[in-house]
Short mmCIF file of C-alpha atoms in Angstrom, two decimals:
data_model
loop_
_atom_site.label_atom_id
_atom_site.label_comp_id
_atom_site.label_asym_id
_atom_site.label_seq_id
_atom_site.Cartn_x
_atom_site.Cartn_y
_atom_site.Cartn_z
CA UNK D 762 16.45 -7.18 14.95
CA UNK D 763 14.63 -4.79 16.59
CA UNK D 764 12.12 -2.72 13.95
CA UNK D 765 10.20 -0.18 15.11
CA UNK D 766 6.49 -1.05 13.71
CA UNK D 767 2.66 -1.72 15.09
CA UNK D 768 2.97 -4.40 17.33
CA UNK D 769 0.87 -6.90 15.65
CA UNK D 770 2.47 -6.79 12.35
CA UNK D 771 5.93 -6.97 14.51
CA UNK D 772 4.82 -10.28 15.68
CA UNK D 773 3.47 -11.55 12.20
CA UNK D 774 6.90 -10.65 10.59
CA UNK D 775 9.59 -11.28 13.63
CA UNK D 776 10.94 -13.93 11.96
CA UNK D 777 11.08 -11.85 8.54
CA UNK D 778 13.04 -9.51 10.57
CA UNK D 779 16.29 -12.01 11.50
CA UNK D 780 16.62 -13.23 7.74
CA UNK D 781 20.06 -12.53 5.90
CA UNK D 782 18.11 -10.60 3.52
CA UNK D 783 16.35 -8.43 5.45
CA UNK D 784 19.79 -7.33 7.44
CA UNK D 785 21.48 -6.51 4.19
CA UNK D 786 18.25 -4.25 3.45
CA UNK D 787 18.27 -2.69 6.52
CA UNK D 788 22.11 -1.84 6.05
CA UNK D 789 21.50 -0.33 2.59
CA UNK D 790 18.24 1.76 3.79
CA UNK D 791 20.47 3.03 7.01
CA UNK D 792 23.03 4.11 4.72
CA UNK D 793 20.76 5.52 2.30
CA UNK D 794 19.35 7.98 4.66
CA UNK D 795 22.62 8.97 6.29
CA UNK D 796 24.02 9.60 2.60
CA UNK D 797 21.40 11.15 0.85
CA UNK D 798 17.56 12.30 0.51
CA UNK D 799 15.07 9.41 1.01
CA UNK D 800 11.74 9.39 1.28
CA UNK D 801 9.50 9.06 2.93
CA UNK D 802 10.92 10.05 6.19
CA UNK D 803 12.31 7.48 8.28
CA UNK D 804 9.56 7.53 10.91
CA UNK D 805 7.20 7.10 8.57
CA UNK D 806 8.42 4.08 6.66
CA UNK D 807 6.17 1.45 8.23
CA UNK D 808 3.55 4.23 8.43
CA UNK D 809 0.99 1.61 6.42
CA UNK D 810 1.24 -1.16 9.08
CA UNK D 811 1.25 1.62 11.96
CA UNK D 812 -2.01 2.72 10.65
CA UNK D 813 -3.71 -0.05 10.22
CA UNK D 814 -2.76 -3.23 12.18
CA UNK D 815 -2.95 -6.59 11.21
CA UNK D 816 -6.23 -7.91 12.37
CA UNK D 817 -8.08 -4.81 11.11
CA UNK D 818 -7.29 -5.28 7.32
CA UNK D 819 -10.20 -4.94 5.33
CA UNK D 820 -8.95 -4.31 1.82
CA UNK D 821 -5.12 -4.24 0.61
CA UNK D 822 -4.43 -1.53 -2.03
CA UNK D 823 -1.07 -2.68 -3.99
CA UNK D 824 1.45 0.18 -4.96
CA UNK D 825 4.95 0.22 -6.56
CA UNK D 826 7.37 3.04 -5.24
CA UNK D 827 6.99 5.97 -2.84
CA UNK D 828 6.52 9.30 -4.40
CA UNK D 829 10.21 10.93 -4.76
CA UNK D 830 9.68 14.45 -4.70
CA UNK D 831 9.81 16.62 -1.22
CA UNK D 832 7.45 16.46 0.49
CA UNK D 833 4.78 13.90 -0.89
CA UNK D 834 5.58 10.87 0.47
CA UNK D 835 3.76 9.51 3.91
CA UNK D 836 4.27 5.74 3.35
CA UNK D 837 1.35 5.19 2.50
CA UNK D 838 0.87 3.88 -1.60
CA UNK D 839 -0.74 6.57 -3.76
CA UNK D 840 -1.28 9.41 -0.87
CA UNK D 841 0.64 12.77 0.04
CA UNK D 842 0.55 15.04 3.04
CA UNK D 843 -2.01 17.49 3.75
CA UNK D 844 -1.57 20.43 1.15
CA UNK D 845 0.90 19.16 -1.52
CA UNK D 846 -0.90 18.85 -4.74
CA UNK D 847 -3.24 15.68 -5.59
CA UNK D 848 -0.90 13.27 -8.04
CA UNK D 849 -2.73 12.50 -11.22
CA UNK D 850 -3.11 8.95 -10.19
CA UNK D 851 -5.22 10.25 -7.65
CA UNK D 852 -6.84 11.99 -9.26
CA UNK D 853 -8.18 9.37 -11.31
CA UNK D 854 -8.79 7.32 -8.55
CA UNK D 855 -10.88 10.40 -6.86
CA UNK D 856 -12.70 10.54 -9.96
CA UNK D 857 -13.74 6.98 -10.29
CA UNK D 858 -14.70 6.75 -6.90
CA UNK D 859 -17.15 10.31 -7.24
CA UNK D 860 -18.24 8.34 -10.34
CA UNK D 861 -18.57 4.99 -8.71
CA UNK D 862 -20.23 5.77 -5.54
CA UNK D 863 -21.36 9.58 -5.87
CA UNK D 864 -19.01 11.33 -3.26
CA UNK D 865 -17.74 14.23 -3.88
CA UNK D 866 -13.75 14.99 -4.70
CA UNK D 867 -11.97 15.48 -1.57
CA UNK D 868 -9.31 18.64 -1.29
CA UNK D 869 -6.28 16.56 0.16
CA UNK D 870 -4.54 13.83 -1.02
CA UNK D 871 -3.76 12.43 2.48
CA UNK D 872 -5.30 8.75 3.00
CA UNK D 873 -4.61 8.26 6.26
CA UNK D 874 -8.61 8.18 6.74
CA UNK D 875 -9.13 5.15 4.73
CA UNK D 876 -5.97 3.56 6.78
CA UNK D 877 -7.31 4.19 9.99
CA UNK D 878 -10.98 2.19 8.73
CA UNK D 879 -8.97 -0.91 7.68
CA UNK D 880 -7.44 -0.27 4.22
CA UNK D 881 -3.68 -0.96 3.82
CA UNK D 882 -2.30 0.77 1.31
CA UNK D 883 0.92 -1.26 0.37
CA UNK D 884 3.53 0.18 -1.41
CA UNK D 885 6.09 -3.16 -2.37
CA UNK D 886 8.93 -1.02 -2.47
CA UNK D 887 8.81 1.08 1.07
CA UNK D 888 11.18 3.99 0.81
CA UNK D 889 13.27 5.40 -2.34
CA UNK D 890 15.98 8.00 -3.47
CA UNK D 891 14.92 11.90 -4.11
CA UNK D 892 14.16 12.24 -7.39
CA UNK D 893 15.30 8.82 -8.95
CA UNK D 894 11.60 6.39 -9.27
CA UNK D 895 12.67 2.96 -8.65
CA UNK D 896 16.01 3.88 -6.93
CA UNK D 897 15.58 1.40 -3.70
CA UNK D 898 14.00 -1.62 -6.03
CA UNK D 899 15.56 -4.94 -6.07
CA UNK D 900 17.09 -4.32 -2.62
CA UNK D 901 14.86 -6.63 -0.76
CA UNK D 902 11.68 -4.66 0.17
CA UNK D 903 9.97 -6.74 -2.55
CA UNK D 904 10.46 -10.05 -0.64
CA UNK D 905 9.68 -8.14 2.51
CA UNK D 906 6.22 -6.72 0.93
CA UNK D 907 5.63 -10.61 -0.69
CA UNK D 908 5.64 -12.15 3.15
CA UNK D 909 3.06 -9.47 3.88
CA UNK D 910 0.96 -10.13 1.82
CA UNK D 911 1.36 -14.07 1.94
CA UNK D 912 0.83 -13.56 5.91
CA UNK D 913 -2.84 -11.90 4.96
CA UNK D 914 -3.64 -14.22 2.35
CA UNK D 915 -3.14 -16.93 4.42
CA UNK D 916 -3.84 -16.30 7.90
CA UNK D 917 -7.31 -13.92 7.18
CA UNK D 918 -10.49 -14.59 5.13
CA UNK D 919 -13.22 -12.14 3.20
CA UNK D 920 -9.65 -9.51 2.67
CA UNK D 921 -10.38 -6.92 -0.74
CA UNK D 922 -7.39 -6.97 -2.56
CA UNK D 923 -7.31 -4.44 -5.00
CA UNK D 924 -4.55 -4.97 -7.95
CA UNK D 925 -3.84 -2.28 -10.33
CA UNK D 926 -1.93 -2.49 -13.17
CA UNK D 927 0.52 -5.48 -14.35
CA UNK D 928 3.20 -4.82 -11.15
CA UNK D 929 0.51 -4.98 -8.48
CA UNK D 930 -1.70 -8.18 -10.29
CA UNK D 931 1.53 -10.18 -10.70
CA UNK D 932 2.46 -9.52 -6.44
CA UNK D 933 -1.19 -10.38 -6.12
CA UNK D 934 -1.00 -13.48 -8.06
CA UNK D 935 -0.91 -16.30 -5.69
CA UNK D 936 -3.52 -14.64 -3.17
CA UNK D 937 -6.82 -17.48 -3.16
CA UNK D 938 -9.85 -16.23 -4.61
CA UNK D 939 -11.59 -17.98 -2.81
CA UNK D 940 -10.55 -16.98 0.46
CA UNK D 941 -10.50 -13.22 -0.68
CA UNK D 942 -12.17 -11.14 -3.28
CA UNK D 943 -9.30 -9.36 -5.65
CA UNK D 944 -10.43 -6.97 -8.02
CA UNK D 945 -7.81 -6.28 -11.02
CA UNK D 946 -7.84 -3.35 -13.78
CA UNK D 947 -5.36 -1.23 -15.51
CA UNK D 948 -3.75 1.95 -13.52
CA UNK D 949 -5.30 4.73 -12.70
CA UNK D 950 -2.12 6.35 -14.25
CA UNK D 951 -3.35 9.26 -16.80
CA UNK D 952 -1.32 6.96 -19.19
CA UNK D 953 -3.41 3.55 -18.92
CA UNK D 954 -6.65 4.76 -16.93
CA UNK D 955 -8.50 5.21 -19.83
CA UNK D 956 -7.94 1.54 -20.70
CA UNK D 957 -10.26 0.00 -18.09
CA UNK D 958 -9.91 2.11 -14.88
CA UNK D 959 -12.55 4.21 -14.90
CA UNK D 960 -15.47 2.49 -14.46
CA UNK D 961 -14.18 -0.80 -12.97
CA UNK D 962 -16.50 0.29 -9.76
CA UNK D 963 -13.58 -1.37 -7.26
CA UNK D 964 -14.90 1.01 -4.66
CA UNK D 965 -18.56 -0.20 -4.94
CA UNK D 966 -17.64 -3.97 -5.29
CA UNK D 967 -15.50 -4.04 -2.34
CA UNK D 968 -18.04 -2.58 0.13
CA UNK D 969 -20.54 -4.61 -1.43
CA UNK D 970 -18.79 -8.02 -0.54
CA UNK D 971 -17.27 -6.54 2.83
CA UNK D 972 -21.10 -6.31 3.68
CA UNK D 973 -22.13 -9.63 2.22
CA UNK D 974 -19.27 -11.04 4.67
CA UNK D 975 -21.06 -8.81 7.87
CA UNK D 976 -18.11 -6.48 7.79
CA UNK D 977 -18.32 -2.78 7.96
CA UNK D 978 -17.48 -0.85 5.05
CA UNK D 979 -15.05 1.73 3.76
CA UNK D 980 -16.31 5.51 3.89
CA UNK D 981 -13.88 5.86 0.42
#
C-alpha cells in the first residue's frame, strides 16, 4: 500500500503498511473522512513523522487522541494551529517548562518548532471523529503507533521518551532503559497535574542526558 509519509519512516514501516490490519484501518479512516468530520485533516495525519524523520528523533512525547474540535488539530500530540486557543494541557506543560528551565510562555500553541529539532510528538491514536474523544480508538492505529515506537526502541540508542500519565507509561512499557532514558509522571491534565506534573523537570532532564550523550538539545 502506498501511504503518503516522510520517506524514512515509509521505509521503517513498509511492511506495517501490507498487514491485514492496517488495510482494514485504512478502509475505516477513508470512509470516515468521506462520511463525516475528522480531524486532523487528512494531509496532516502523518504530520508527526513528516516533521521529524526517523533518524532525527531525539525525544518521543506519547499522546492519546487528536484534539476533536475545528480547527485544533495538526497531528501533532498536545499542539494546535497558530491562533486557536492554548489547551489547558498545554498550558500546564508551558508552565512547567517556564518553571523548569526559565523561558518564558510562548503565545501559540503550535509545536511544530520542537518537531522540526527532533521531538516526535506521538499521538497513538492518529486521527478521530468531530466532537466524539476516543471515536477512532481500537481501530488499529494503536498497533500501528506500538510498531513505531518498537522500531525506535530498538533500532536507536540515547532516545528521551517522555510518558505521561497511565495510557502513555503503559505504550511505553517495554521501551529498554537502558538503551533510552524515559521519564514518567502524571498528566499535565488540569485534573491530575497537580499530582506530580509540575515539577517533574522532564524538560531539564532530557536536555541534560541528550548532552551527556554529545547530542544537541531541545530549545523547549
Amino acid at each position: 500500500m502506498n501511504v503518503k509519509i516522510e520517506e524514512s519512516w515509509k521505509q521503517r514501516l513498509s511492511n506495517e503498511f501490507e498487514k491485514p490490519y492496517f488495510k482494514a484501518l485504512t478502509d475505516f479512516v477513508r470512509q470516515e473522512y468521506s462520511t463525516r468530520t475528522v480531524y486532523p485533516p487528512a494531509k496532516l495525519i502523518f504530520n508527526a513523522f513528516d516533521q521529524c524523520p526517523f533518524d532525527q528523533v531525539k525525544v518521543v512525547i506519547v499522546g492519546q487522541d487528536p484534539y476533536h474540535e475545528p480547527g485544533q488539530a495538526n497531528g501533532l500530540c498536545f499542539s494546535v494551529n497558530d491562533g486557536v486557543d492554548i489547551p489547558p494541557s498545554l498550558v500546564n506543560i508551558y508552565k512547567e517548562i517556564r518553571d523548569d528551565l526559565g523561558r518564558p510562555v510562548p503565545t501559540s500553541g503550535n509545536l511544530e518548532r520542537w518537531s522540526r529539532q527532533g521531538v516526535l510528538l506521538l499521538n497513538a491514536t492518529l486521527t478521530v471523529r468531530a466532537h466524539q474523544a476516543g471515536s477512532h480508538q481500537h481501530k488499529g492505529w494503536e498497533e500501528f503507533t506500538d510498531n513505531v515506537i518498537h522500531h525506535l526502541a530498538t533500532e536507536r540508542e540515547n532516545l528521551v521518551f517522555i510518558l505521561w500519565g497511565a495510557y502513555a507509561q503503559k505504550k511505553g512499557a517495554a521501551v529498554d532503559t537502558n538503551r533510552h532514558l524515559v521519564l514518567k509522571s502524571p498528566h499535565p491534565s488540569p485534573l491530575s497535574a497537580h499530582r506530580g506534573f509540575f515539577g517533574n523537570k522532564h524538560f531539564s532532564k532530557a536536555n541534560a542526558y541528550l548532552i551527556s550523550k554529545g547530542i544537541t538539545p531541545i530549545e523547549w
